DNA sequence: AAAGAGCACAACCGCGGTCAA
DNA sequence: TTTGACCGCGGTTGTGCTCTT
């Protein structure tokens, strides 16, 4: 069909958000809740497209977002979840509720990927395993992109990767179960720039915390504020299973996929040697 | 102190999925 | 069944900041 860009209207503002714009958007969401982004620009008078409003909210203004450096445990989680899920940052972010998918994606691209690049040539297994993740989109979302691979082969390869990733995640979980519960972490050092601190908005809007449905909203509680309106529909990001569920799935699922695993072992020889 | 390089991250772009008419 | 609109996601880019020379 060819959809025209959503932001090609004349007069739609682009670029960094100003504090004033943030306040307007937060005020609007405070009244109406997140969702119905289409109506946000018209109802608020913001010269922004709906997409930009949604992105600004989800990546920055939303309560409960933790900023600053990633902890070692978070990094470990990201690495293993990425191995498990591929570049599905939103899904990964659902297990790190205080981090946005954008943050995780950026962190992966700027930090973790470099670490693996450095390891190239030193550890074959690591390299094979993780380098393959880099083109996961092509492999998983578009099997046809590999010209010689049949659908069956592609599915088996996917199962193989899932199996390997599960093993890796099992290892990580058994190494440090504490990390699963995302214990209280010391406040991360926030940067000084405006755009890196959502607390600015909270300060600008003193009623924000108190007038929301949950009166005393802590960082973790704020996750529940996402369960509003539009978000009643199934959405992995907002119906995040507890990590114990992930653990159970990891261990229980192993039996149900026994056949596939056997198949995968043969396949895996091709991929990891 | 200045200039260039590299880094970090906010924001944009384009595509796919979903749903209603 | 088709079409169009909206939403969400992942990849990519642009820009400001920091580091190095």
PDB file of C-alpha atoms (C1' of nucleotides) in Angstrom:
ATOM      1  CA  UNK A   1       0.000   0.000   0.000  1.00  0.00           C
ATOM      2  CA  UNK A   2       2.737   2.380   0.937  1.00  0.00           C
ATOM      3  CA  UNK A   3       1.849   4.337   3.976  1.00  0.00           C
ATOM      4  CA  UNK A   4       2.846   7.973   4.054  1.00  0.00           C
ATOM      5  CA  UNK A   5       5.035   9.034   6.941  1.00  0.00           C
ATOM      6  CA  UNK A   6       3.028   9.977   9.977  1.00  0.00           C
ATOM      7  CA  UNK A   7       5.089  13.069  10.644  1.00  0.00           C
ATOM      8  CA  UNK A   8       5.244  14.685   7.248  1.00  0.00           C
ATOM      9  CA  UNK A   9       2.658  17.298   8.032  1.00  0.00           C
ATOM     10  CA  UNK A  10       3.811  20.848   7.790  1.00  0.00           C
ATOM     11  CA  UNK A  11       4.316  22.377  11.202  1.00  0.00           C
ATOM     12  CA  UNK A  12       5.034  19.165  13.031  1.00  0.00           C
ATOM     13  CA  UNK A  13       7.946  19.774  15.319  1.00  0.00           C
ATOM     14  CA  UNK A  14      10.885  17.417  15.498  1.00  0.00           C
ATOM     15  CA  UNK A  15      13.954  17.171  17.621  1.00  0.00           C
ATOM     16  CA  UNK A  16      14.516  17.334  21.341  1.00  0.00           C
ATOM     17  CA  UNK A  17      11.563  17.931  23.614  1.00  0.00           C
ATOM     18  CA  UNK A  18      11.436  21.030  25.756  1.00  0.00           C
ATOM     19  CA  UNK A  19      10.414  21.013  29.422  1.00  0.00           C
ATOM     20  CA  UNK A  20       7.267  22.883  28.475  1.00  0.00           C
ATOM     21  CA  UNK A  21       6.285  20.225  25.994  1.00  0.00           C
ATOM     22  CA  UNK A  22       6.964  17.534  28.553  1.00  0.00           C
ATOM     23  CA  UNK A  23       4.720  19.227  31.064  1.00  0.00           C
ATOM     24  CA  UNK A  24       1.919  19.525  28.556  1.00  0.00           C
ATOM     25  CA  UNK A  25       2.206  15.880  27.613  1.00  0.00           C
ATOM     26  CA  UNK A  26       2.416  14.668  31.187  1.00  0.00           C
ATOM     27  CA  UNK A  27      -0.575  16.781  32.135  1.00  0.00           C
ATOM     28  CA  UNK A  28      -2.543  15.274  29.302  1.00  0.00           C
ATOM     29  CA  UNK A  29      -1.600  11.732  30.264  1.00  0.00           C
ATOM     30  CA  UNK A  30      -2.318  12.496  33.878  1.00  0.00           C
ATOM     31  CA  UNK A  31      -5.877  13.315  32.902  1.00  0.00           C
ATOM     32  CA  UNK A  32      -6.470  10.780  30.190  1.00  0.00           C
ATOM     33  CA  UNK A  33      -3.959   8.066  30.784  1.00  0.00           C
ATOM     34  CA  UNK A  34      -1.527   6.740  28.228  1.00  0.00           C
ATOM     35  CA  UNK A  35      -2.916   5.509  24.965  1.00  0.00           C
ATOM     36  CA  UNK A  36      -4.990   7.132  22.274  1.00  0.00           C
ATOM     37  CA  UNK A  37      -1.834   8.806  21.094  1.00  0.00           C
ATOM     38  CA  UNK A  38      -3.573   9.932  17.965  1.00  0.00           C
ATOM     39  CA  UNK A  39      -5.605  12.362  20.001  1.00  0.00           C
ATOM     40  CA  UNK A  40      -2.719  13.619  22.096  1.00  0.00           C
ATOM     41  CA  UNK A  41      -1.345  16.259  19.739  1.00  0.00           C
ATOM     42  CA  UNK A  42      -4.753  17.702  18.907  1.00  0.00           C
ATOM     43  CA  UNK A  43      -5.965  17.680  22.499  1.00  0.00           C
ATOM     44  CA  UNK A  44      -2.803  19.202  23.890  1.00  0.00           C
ATOM     45  CA  UNK A  45      -1.916  21.569  21.114  1.00  0.00           C
ATOM     46  CA  UNK A  46       1.523  20.058  20.902  1.00  0.00           C
ATOM     47  CA  UNK A  47       3.101  20.411  17.503  1.00  0.00           C
ATOM     48  CA  UNK A  48       4.267  16.833  17.678  1.00  0.00           C
ATOM     49  CA  UNK A  49       3.074  13.739  15.916  1.00  0.00           C
ATOM     50  CA  UNK A  50       1.357  11.010  17.904  1.00  0.00           C
ATOM     51  CA  UNK A  51       4.328   8.751  17.507  1.00  0.00           C
ATOM     52  CA  UNK A  52       6.670  11.262  18.986  1.00  0.00           C
ATOM     53  CA  UNK A  53       4.348  11.731  21.967  1.00  0.00           C
ATOM     54  CA  UNK A  54       4.171   8.023  22.616  1.00  0.00           C
ATOM     55  CA  UNK A  55       7.894   7.626  22.320  1.00  0.00           C
ATOM     56  CA  UNK A  56       8.586  10.517  24.636  1.00  0.00           C
ATOM     57  CA  UNK A  57       6.275   9.024  27.230  1.00  0.00           C
ATOM     58  CA  UNK A  58       7.443   5.454  27.031  1.00  0.00           C
ATOM     59  CA  UNK A  59      11.137   6.215  26.847  1.00  0.00           C
ATOM     60  CA  UNK A  60      11.426   9.110  29.188  1.00  0.00           C
ATOM     61  CA  UNK A  61       8.412  10.577  30.933  1.00  0.00           C
ATOM     62  CA  UNK A  62       6.829   7.363  32.154  1.00  0.00           C
ATOM     63  CA  UNK A  63       7.151   6.968  35.928  1.00  0.00           C
ATOM     64  CA  UNK A  64       9.423   4.314  37.269  1.00  0.00           C
ATOM     65  CA  UNK A  65      12.148   4.525  34.710  1.00  0.00           C
ATOM     66  CA  UNK A  66      15.593   4.004  36.128  1.00  0.00           C
ATOM     67  CA  UNK A  67      18.362   5.892  34.458  1.00  0.00           C
ATOM     68  CA  UNK A  68      22.076   5.778  34.723  1.00  0.00           C
ATOM     69  CA  UNK A  69      24.565   2.984  34.450  1.00  0.00           C
ATOM     70  CA  UNK A  70      23.457  -0.572  34.101  1.00  0.00           C
ATOM     71  CA  UNK A  71      24.470  -2.868  36.898  1.00  0.00           C
ATOM     72  CA  UNK A  72      26.440  -6.011  36.292  1.00  0.00           C
ATOM     73  CA  UNK A  73      23.354  -8.047  37.076  1.00  0.00           C
ATOM     74  CA  UNK A  74      21.271  -6.112  34.633  1.00  0.00           C
ATOM     75  CA  UNK A  75      23.915  -6.600  31.999  1.00  0.00           C
ATOM     76  CA  UNK A  76      23.959 -10.303  32.679  1.00  0.00           C
ATOM     77  CA  UNK A  77      20.216 -10.439  32.352  1.00  0.00           C
ATOM     78  CA  UNK A  78      20.308  -8.549  29.089  1.00  0.00           C
ATOM     79  CA  UNK A  79      22.954 -10.788  27.613  1.00  0.00           C
ATOM     80  CA  UNK A  80      21.090 -13.940  28.407  1.00  0.00           C
ATOM     81  CA  UNK A  81      17.687 -12.608  27.523  1.00  0.00           C
ATOM     82  CA  UNK A  82      19.077 -11.389  24.249  1.00  0.00           C
ATOM     83  CA  UNK A  83      20.433 -14.840  23.616  1.00  0.00           C
ATOM     84  CA  UNK A  84      17.038 -16.223  24.457  1.00  0.00           C
ATOM     85  CA  UNK A  85      14.831 -13.748  22.669  1.00  0.00           C
ATOM     86  CA  UNK A  86      17.054 -12.187  20.057  1.00  0.00           C
ATOM     87  CA  UNK A  87      16.822  -8.479  19.379  1.00  0.00           C
ATOM     88  CA  UNK A  88      13.318  -8.269  20.781  1.00  0.00           C
ATOM     89  CA  UNK A  89      14.118  -5.371  23.015  1.00  0.00           C
ATOM     90  CA  UNK A  90      10.574  -4.795  24.153  1.00  0.00           C
ATOM     91  CA  UNK A  91      10.334  -8.366  25.342  1.00  0.00           C
ATOM     92  CA  UNK A  92      13.677  -8.082  27.076  1.00  0.00           C
ATOM     93  CA  UNK A  93      12.615  -4.833  28.668  1.00  0.00           C
ATOM     94  CA  UNK A  94       9.572  -6.554  30.113  1.00  0.00           C
ATOM     95  CA  UNK A  95      11.944  -8.421  32.413  1.00  0.00           C
ATOM     96  CA  UNK A  96      13.746  -5.235  33.360  1.00  0.00           C
ATOM     97  CA  UNK A  97      10.748  -3.064  34.165  1.00  0.00           C
ATOM     98  CA  UNK A  98      12.790  -0.075  35.181  1.00  0.00           C
ATOM     99  CA  UNK A  99      14.540   0.045  31.835  1.00  0.00           C
ATOM    100  CA  UNK A 100      13.060   0.971  28.519  1.00  0.00           C
ATOM    101  CA  UNK A 101      13.502  -1.057  25.407  1.00  0.00           C
ATOM    102  CA  UNK A 102      15.304   1.886  23.891  1.00  0.00           C
ATOM    103  CA  UNK A 103      17.734   2.031  26.780  1.00  0.00           C
ATOM    104  CA  UNK A 104      18.430  -1.665  26.569  1.00  0.00           C
ATOM    105  CA  UNK A 105      18.851  -1.486  22.834  1.00  0.00           C
ATOM    106  CA  UNK A 106      21.273   1.407  23.170  1.00  0.00           C
ATOM    107  CA  UNK A 107      23.173  -0.325  25.910  1.00  0.00           C
ATOM    108  CA  UNK A 108      23.457  -3.445  23.857  1.00  0.00           C
ATOM    109  CA  UNK A 109      24.662  -1.597  20.792  1.00  0.00           C
ATOM    110  CA  UNK A 110      27.120   0.644  22.581  1.00  0.00           C
ATOM    111  CA  UNK A 111      28.462  -1.568  25.348  1.00  0.00           C
ATOM    112  CA  UNK A 112      27.741  -5.249  25.123  1.00  0.00           C
ATOM    113  CA  UNK A 113      28.198  -5.630  21.410  1.00  0.00           C
ATOM    114  CA  UNK A 114      31.618  -4.062  21.689  1.00  0.00           C
ATOM    115  CA  UNK A 115      32.608  -6.508  24.351  1.00  0.00           C
ATOM    116  CA  UNK A 116      31.719  -9.357  22.059  1.00  0.00           C
ATOM    117  CA  UNK A 117      33.526  -7.749  19.186  1.00  0.00           C
ATOM    118  CA  UNK A 118      36.632  -7.622  21.313  1.00  0.00           C
ATOM    119  CA  UNK A 119      36.251 -11.269  22.086  1.00  0.00           C
ATOM    120  CA  UNK A 120      36.135 -12.192  18.437  1.00  0.00           C
ATOM    121  CA  UNK A 121      38.905 -14.588  17.647  1.00  0.00           C
ATOM    122  CA  UNK A 122      39.454 -15.460  21.250  1.00  0.00           C
ATOM    123  CA  UNK A 123      36.471 -17.596  21.985  1.00  0.00           C
ATOM    124  CA  UNK A 124      34.838 -19.426  19.150  1.00  0.00           C
ATOM    125  CA  UNK A 125      31.839 -20.552  21.070  1.00  0.00           C
ATOM    126  CA  UNK A 126      31.067 -17.140  22.410  1.00  0.00           C
ATOM    127  CA  UNK A 127      31.606 -15.566  19.082  1.00  0.00           C
ATOM    128  CA  UNK A 128      29.475 -17.967  17.153  1.00  0.00           C
ATOM    129  CA  UNK A 129      26.765 -17.775  19.680  1.00  0.00           C
ATOM    130  CA  UNK A 130      26.516 -14.054  19.996  1.00  0.00           C
ATOM    131  CA  UNK A 131      27.450 -12.960  16.553  1.00  0.00           C
ATOM    132  CA  UNK A 132      24.532 -14.921  15.281  1.00  0.00           C
ATOM    133  CA  UNK A 133      22.278 -12.820  17.426  1.00  0.00           C
ATOM    134  CA  UNK A 134      23.221  -9.765  15.478  1.00  0.00           C
ATOM    135  CA  UNK A 135      21.286 -10.825  12.436  1.00  0.00           C
ATOM    136  CA  UNK A 136      18.506 -12.408  14.371  1.00  0.00           C
ATOM    137  CA  UNK A 137      15.963 -10.242  12.649  1.00  0.00           C
ATOM    138  CA  UNK A 138      16.867 -11.591   9.301  1.00  0.00           C
ATOM    139  CA  UNK A 139      16.932 -15.122  10.520  1.00  0.00           C
ATOM    140  CA  UNK A 140      13.896 -15.196  12.674  1.00  0.00           C
ATOM    141  CA  UNK A 141      11.555 -12.697  11.151  1.00  0.00           C
ATOM    142  CA  UNK A 142      12.378 -13.438   7.591  1.00  0.00           C
ATOM    143  CA  UNK A 143      13.427 -16.964   6.907  1.00  0.00           C
ATOM    144  CA  UNK A 144      13.351 -16.297   3.219  1.00  0.00           C
ATOM    145  CA  UNK A 145      16.251 -13.949   3.604  1.00  0.00           C
ATOM    146  CA  UNK A 146      18.474 -16.980   3.708  1.00  0.00           C
ATOM    147  CA  UNK A 147      18.146 -18.073   0.200  1.00  0.00           C
ATOM    148  CA  UNK A 148      19.077 -21.692   0.612  1.00  0.00           C
ATOM    149  CA  UNK A 149      17.340 -22.445   3.878  1.00  0.00           C
ATOM    150  CA  UNK A 150      14.036 -24.231   3.829  1.00  0.00           C
ATOM    151  CA  UNK A 151      11.319 -23.404   6.287  1.00  0.00           C
ATOM    152  CA  UNK A 152      11.928 -26.634   8.153  1.00  0.00           C
ATOM    153  CA  UNK A 153      15.601 -25.945   8.434  1.00  0.00           C
ATOM    154  CA  UNK A 154      14.933 -22.473   9.625  1.00  0.00           C
ATOM    155  CA  UNK A 155      12.530 -23.693  12.288  1.00  0.00           C
ATOM    156  CA  UNK A 156      14.999 -26.273  13.524  1.00  0.00           C
ATOM    157  CA  UNK A 157      17.703 -23.670  13.665  1.00  0.00           C
ATOM    158  CA  UNK A 158      15.420 -21.436  15.651  1.00  0.00           C
ATOM    159  CA  UNK A 159      14.702 -24.260  18.064  1.00  0.00           C
ATOM    160  CA  UNK A 160      18.403 -24.884  18.358  1.00  0.00           C
ATOM    161  CA  UNK A 161      19.085 -21.308  19.221  1.00  0.00           C
ATOM    162  CA  UNK A 162      16.275 -21.258  21.746  1.00  0.00           C
ATOM    163  CA  UNK A 163      17.670 -24.362  23.334  1.00  0.00           C
ATOM    164  CA  UNK A 164      21.154 -22.922  23.536  1.00  0.00           C
ATOM    165  CA  UNK A 165      19.837 -19.686  24.904  1.00  0.00           C
ATOM    166  CA  UNK A 166      17.836 -21.498  27.537  1.00  0.00           C
ATOM    167  CA  UNK A 167      20.911 -23.317  28.638  1.00  0.00           C
ATOM    168  CA  UNK A 168      22.756 -20.059  28.894  1.00  0.00           C
ATOM    169  CA  UNK A 169      19.984 -18.446  30.864  1.00  0.00           C
ATOM    170  CA  UNK A 170      19.718 -21.453  33.148  1.00  0.00           C
ATOM    171  CA  UNK A 171      23.393 -21.042  33.861  1.00  0.00           C
ATOM    172  CA  UNK A 172      22.980 -17.386  34.600  1.00  0.00           C
ATOM    173  CA  UNK A 173      20.003 -17.958  36.853  1.00  0.00           C
ATOM    174  CA  UNK A 174      21.720 -20.646  38.802  1.00  0.00           C
ATOM    175  CA  UNK A 175      24.809 -18.505  39.204  1.00  0.00           C
ATOM    176  CA  UNK A 176      23.002 -15.689  40.824  1.00  0.00           C
ATOM    177  CA  UNK A 177      19.381 -16.092  41.724  1.00  0.00           C
ATOM    178  CA  UNK A 178      19.361 -12.838  43.564  1.00  0.00           C
ATOM    179  CA  UNK A 179      19.550 -10.984  40.345  1.00  0.00           C
ATOM    180  CA  UNK A 180      16.194 -12.360  39.365  1.00  0.00           C
ATOM    181  CA  UNK A 181      14.361 -10.416  41.965  1.00  0.00           C
ATOM    182  CA  UNK A 182      15.940  -7.175  40.939  1.00  0.00           C
ATOM    183  CA  UNK A 183      16.831  -6.140  44.445  1.00  0.00           C
ATOM    184  CA  UNK A 184      16.758  -2.559  45.524  1.00  0.00           C
ATOM    185  CA  UNK A 185      19.589  -0.876  43.854  1.00  0.00           C
ATOM    186  CA  UNK A 186      21.304   2.261  44.926  1.00  0.00           C
ATOM    187  CA  UNK A 187      20.105   5.296  43.099  1.00  0.00           C
ATOM    188  CA  UNK A 188      21.928   5.519  39.884  1.00  0.00           C
ATOM    189  CA  UNK A 189      23.857   8.654  39.192  1.00  0.00           C
ATOM    190  CA  UNK A 190      21.725  10.776  36.981  1.00  0.00           C
ATOM    191  CA  UNK A 191      23.261  12.958  34.427  1.00  0.00           C
ATOM    192  CA  UNK A 192      22.851  16.652  34.565  1.00  0.00           C
ATOM    193  CA  UNK A 193      21.192  17.201  31.265  1.00  0.00           C
ATOM    194  CA  UNK A 194      17.534  17.917  31.286  1.00  0.00           C
ATOM    195  CA  UNK A 195      16.532  15.112  29.032  1.00  0.00           C
ATOM    196  CA  UNK A 196      17.959  12.467  31.268  1.00  0.00           C
ATOM    197  CA  UNK A 197      15.920  12.988  34.370  1.00  0.00           C
ATOM    198  CA  UNK A 198      12.239  12.208  34.545  1.00  0.00           C
ATOM    199  CA  UNK A 199      12.273  13.497  38.085  1.00  0.00           C
ATOM    200  CA  UNK A 200      12.282  16.942  36.582  1.00  0.00           C
ATOM    201  CA  UNK A 201       8.806  16.360  35.354  1.00  0.00           C
ATOM    202  CA  UNK A 202       7.665  15.020  38.684  1.00  0.00           C
ATOM    203  CA  UNK A 203       8.980  18.137  40.329  1.00  0.00           C
ATOM    204  CA  UNK A 204       7.318  20.347  37.791  1.00  0.00           C
ATOM    205  CA  UNK A 205       4.093  18.531  38.376  1.00  0.00           C
ATOM    206  CA  UNK A 206       3.786  18.139  42.122  1.00  0.00           C
ATOM    207  CA  UNK A 207       0.382  16.545  41.768  1.00  0.00           C
ATOM    208  CA  UNK A 208       1.657  13.890  39.475  1.00  0.00           C
ATOM    209  CA  UNK A 209       2.477  11.296  42.046  1.00  0.00           C
ATOM    210  CA  UNK A 210      -0.324  12.044  44.459  1.00  0.00           C
ATOM    211  CA  UNK A 211      -3.168  12.387  42.015  1.00  0.00           C
ATOM    212  CA  UNK A 212      -2.538   9.200  40.178  1.00  0.00           C
ATOM    213  CA  UNK A 213      -4.688   6.263  41.154  1.00  0.00           C
ATOM    214  CA  UNK A 214      -1.961   4.906  43.358  1.00  0.00           C
ATOM    215  CA  UNK A 215      -1.293   7.480  45.955  1.00  0.00           C
ATOM    216  CA  UNK A 216       2.189   6.687  47.118  1.00  0.00           C
ATOM    217  CA  UNK A 217       3.867   5.609  44.010  1.00  0.00           C
ATOM    218  CA  UNK A 218       7.268   4.113  44.296  1.00  0.00           C
ATOM    219  CA  UNK A 219       9.472   3.205  41.458  1.00  0.00           C
ATOM    220  CA  UNK A 220       8.304  -0.348  41.348  1.00  0.00           C
ATOM    221  CA  UNK A 221       4.686   0.452  41.969  1.00  0.00           C
ATOM    222  CA  UNK A 222       4.681   2.829  39.107  1.00  0.00           C
ATOM    223  CA  UNK A 223       4.824  -0.054  36.743  1.00  0.00           C
ATOM    224  CA  UNK A 224       1.202  -0.609  37.541  1.00  0.00           C
ATOM    225  CA  UNK A 225       0.308   2.787  36.226  1.00  0.00           C
ATOM    226  CA  UNK A 226       0.974   1.409  32.821  1.00  0.00           C
ATOM    227  CA  UNK A 227      -1.966  -0.916  33.212  1.00  0.00           C
ATOM    228  CA  UNK A 228      -4.399   1.616  32.022  1.00  0.00           C
ATOM    229  CA  UNK A 229      -6.969   2.043  29.371  1.00  0.00           C
ATOM    230  CA  UNK A 230      -5.363   1.085  26.165  1.00  0.00           C
ATOM    231  CA  UNK A 231      -3.127  -1.331  27.935  1.00  0.00           C
ATOM    232  CA  UNK A 232      -5.855  -3.697  28.931  1.00  0.00           C
ATOM    233  CA  UNK A 233      -5.304  -5.556  25.731  1.00  0.00           C
ATOM    234  CA  UNK A 234      -2.757  -8.318  25.746  1.00  0.00           C
ATOM    235  CA  UNK A 235       0.653  -6.824  25.801  1.00  0.00           C
ATOM    236  CA  UNK A 236       3.734  -8.631  26.929  1.00  0.00           C
ATOM    237  CA  UNK A 237       5.342  -5.457  28.079  1.00  0.00           C
ATOM    238  CA  UNK A 238       2.559  -4.643  30.458  1.00  0.00           C
ATOM    239  CA  UNK A 239       1.582  -8.072  31.593  1.00  0.00           C
ATOM    240  CA  UNK A 240       5.029  -9.021  32.556  1.00  0.00           C
ATOM    241  CA  UNK A 241       5.222 -12.443  34.071  1.00  0.00           C
ATOM    242  CA  UNK A 242       7.292 -12.646  37.199  1.00  0.00           C
ATOM    243  CA  UNK A 243      10.751 -13.920  36.616  1.00  0.00           C
ATOM    244  CA  UNK A 244       9.934 -17.056  38.506  1.00  0.00           C
ATOM    245  CA  UNK A 245       7.591 -17.848  35.669  1.00  0.00           C
ATOM    246  CA  UNK A 246      10.440 -17.478  33.277  1.00  0.00           C
ATOM    247  CA  UNK A 247      12.445 -19.818  35.401  1.00  0.00           C
ATOM    248  CA  UNK A 248       9.647 -22.353  35.471  1.00  0.00           C
ATOM    249  CA  UNK A 249       9.245 -22.116  31.783  1.00  0.00           C
ATOM    250  CA  UNK A 250      12.928 -22.652  31.297  1.00  0.00           C
ATOM    251  CA  UNK A 251      12.964 -25.796  33.312  1.00  0.00           C
ATOM    252  CA  UNK A 252       9.551 -27.214  32.501  1.00  0.00           C
ATOM    253  CA  UNK A 253       9.676 -26.585  28.839  1.00  0.00           C
ATOM    254  CA  UNK A 254      12.742 -28.695  28.460  1.00  0.00           C
ATOM    255  CA  UNK A 255      10.705 -31.856  28.633  1.00  0.00           C
ATOM    256  CA  UNK A 256       8.025 -30.813  26.198  1.00  0.00           C
ATOM    257  CA  UNK A 257      10.566 -29.993  23.594  1.00  0.00           C
ATOM    258  CA  UNK A 258      12.641 -33.097  24.017  1.00  0.00           C
ATOM    259  CA  UNK A 259      12.130 -34.199  20.465  1.00  0.00           C
ATOM    260  CA  UNK A 260      13.118 -30.885  19.083  1.00  0.00           C
ATOM    261  CA  UNK A 261      16.124 -30.826  21.302  1.00  0.00           C
ATOM    262  CA  UNK A 262      17.321 -34.105  19.950  1.00  0.00           C
ATOM    263  CA  UNK A 263      16.947 -32.723  16.528  1.00  0.00           C
ATOM    264  CA  UNK A 264      18.716 -29.616  17.577  1.00  0.00           C
ATOM    265  CA  UNK A 265      21.783 -31.402  18.739  1.00  0.00           C
ATOM    266  CA  UNK A 266      22.487 -32.548  15.225  1.00  0.00           C
ATOM    267  CA  UNK A 267      21.769 -29.159  13.841  1.00  0.00           C
ATOM    268  CA  UNK A 268      23.833 -27.426  16.431  1.00  0.00           C
ATOM    269  CA  UNK A 269      26.926 -29.257  15.284  1.00  0.00           C
ATOM    270  CA  UNK A 270      26.593 -27.447  12.011  1.00  0.00           C
ATOM    271  CA  UNK A 271      26.288 -24.084  13.601  1.00  0.00           C
ATOM    272  CA  UNK A 272      28.757 -24.176  16.411  1.00  0.00           C
ATOM    273  CA  UNK A 273      31.636 -26.009  14.831  1.00  0.00           C
TER     274      UNK A 273
ATOM    275  C1'  DA B   1      43.586  25.629  25.083  1.00  0.00           C
ATOM    276  C1'  DA B   2      41.903  23.910  20.809  1.00  0.00           C
ATOM    277  C1'  DA B   3      40.617  20.511  17.554  1.00  0.00           C
ATOM    278  C1'  DG B   4      39.352  16.091  16.264  1.00  0.00           C
ATOM    279  C1'  DA B   5      37.677  11.429  17.501  1.00  0.00           C
ATOM    280  C1'  DG B   6      34.824   8.589  19.854  1.00  0.00           C
ATOM    281  C1'  DC B   7      30.904   7.731  22.730  1.00  0.00           C
ATOM    282  C1'  DA B   8      26.201   7.840  24.609  1.00  0.00           C
ATOM    283  C1'  DC B   9      21.620   8.343  24.040  1.00  0.00           C
ATOM    284  C1'  DA B  10      17.354  10.737  22.604  1.00  0.00           C
ATOM    285  C1'  DA B  11      14.666  10.815  18.781  1.00  0.00           C
ATOM    286  C1'  DC B  12      13.254   9.588  14.105  1.00  0.00           C
ATOM    287  C1'  DC B  13      12.016   6.362  10.316  1.00  0.00           C
ATOM    288  C1'  DG B  14       9.901   2.633   8.276  1.00  0.00           C
ATOM    289  C1'  DC B  15       7.760  -1.703   8.633  1.00  0.00           C
ATOM    290  C1'  DG B  16       4.571  -5.229  10.415  1.00  0.00           C
ATOM    291  C1'  DG B  17       0.570  -6.472  13.192  1.00  0.00           C
ATOM    292  C1'  DT B  18      -4.033  -5.600  14.524  1.00  0.00           C
ATOM    293  C1'  DC B  19      -8.559  -4.020  14.250  1.00  0.00           C
ATOM    294  C1'  DA B  20     -12.607  -1.736  12.672  1.00  0.00           C
ATOM    295  C1'  DA B  21     -15.452  -0.217   8.903  1.00  0.00           C
TER     296       DA B  21
ATOM    297  C1'  DT C   1     -12.336  -9.889   1.938  1.00  0.00           C
ATOM    298  C1'  DT C   2     -10.372  -5.503   1.417  1.00  0.00           C
ATOM    299  C1'  DT C   3      -8.849  -1.196   2.917  1.00  0.00           C
ATOM    300  C1'  DG C   4      -7.224   2.283   5.859  1.00  0.00           C
ATOM    301  C1'  DA C   5      -5.762   3.938  10.309  1.00  0.00           C
ATOM    302  C1'  DC C   6      -3.416   3.316  14.459  1.00  0.00           C
ATOM    303  C1'  DC C   7      -0.021   1.310  17.508  1.00  0.00           C
ATOM    304  C1'  DG C   8       4.249  -0.811  18.696  1.00  0.00           C
ATOM    305  C1'  DC C   9       8.727  -2.431  17.598  1.00  0.00           C
ATOM    306  C1'  DG C  10      13.507  -2.596  15.912  1.00  0.00           C
ATOM    307  C1'  DG C  11      17.026  -0.297  13.218  1.00  0.00           C
ATOM    308  C1'  DT C  12      19.254   3.833  12.380  1.00  0.00           C
ATOM    309  C1'  DT C  13      20.611   8.607  12.720  1.00  0.00           C
ATOM    310  C1'  DG C  14      21.763  13.115  14.710  1.00  0.00           C
ATOM    311  C1'  DT C  15      23.668  15.707  18.185  1.00  0.00           C
ATOM    312  C1'  DG C  16      25.745  16.967  22.376  1.00  0.00           C
ATOM    313  C1'  DC C  17      29.233  15.532  25.567  1.00  0.00           C
ATOM    314  C1'  DT C  18      33.679  13.618  26.912  1.00  0.00           C
ATOM    315  C1'  DC C  19      38.140  12.112  26.037  1.00  0.00           C
ATOM    316  C1'  DT C  20      42.498  12.212  23.703  1.00  0.00           C
ATOM    317  C1'  DT C  21      46.172  14.305  21.319  1.00  0.00           C
TER     318       DT C  21
END
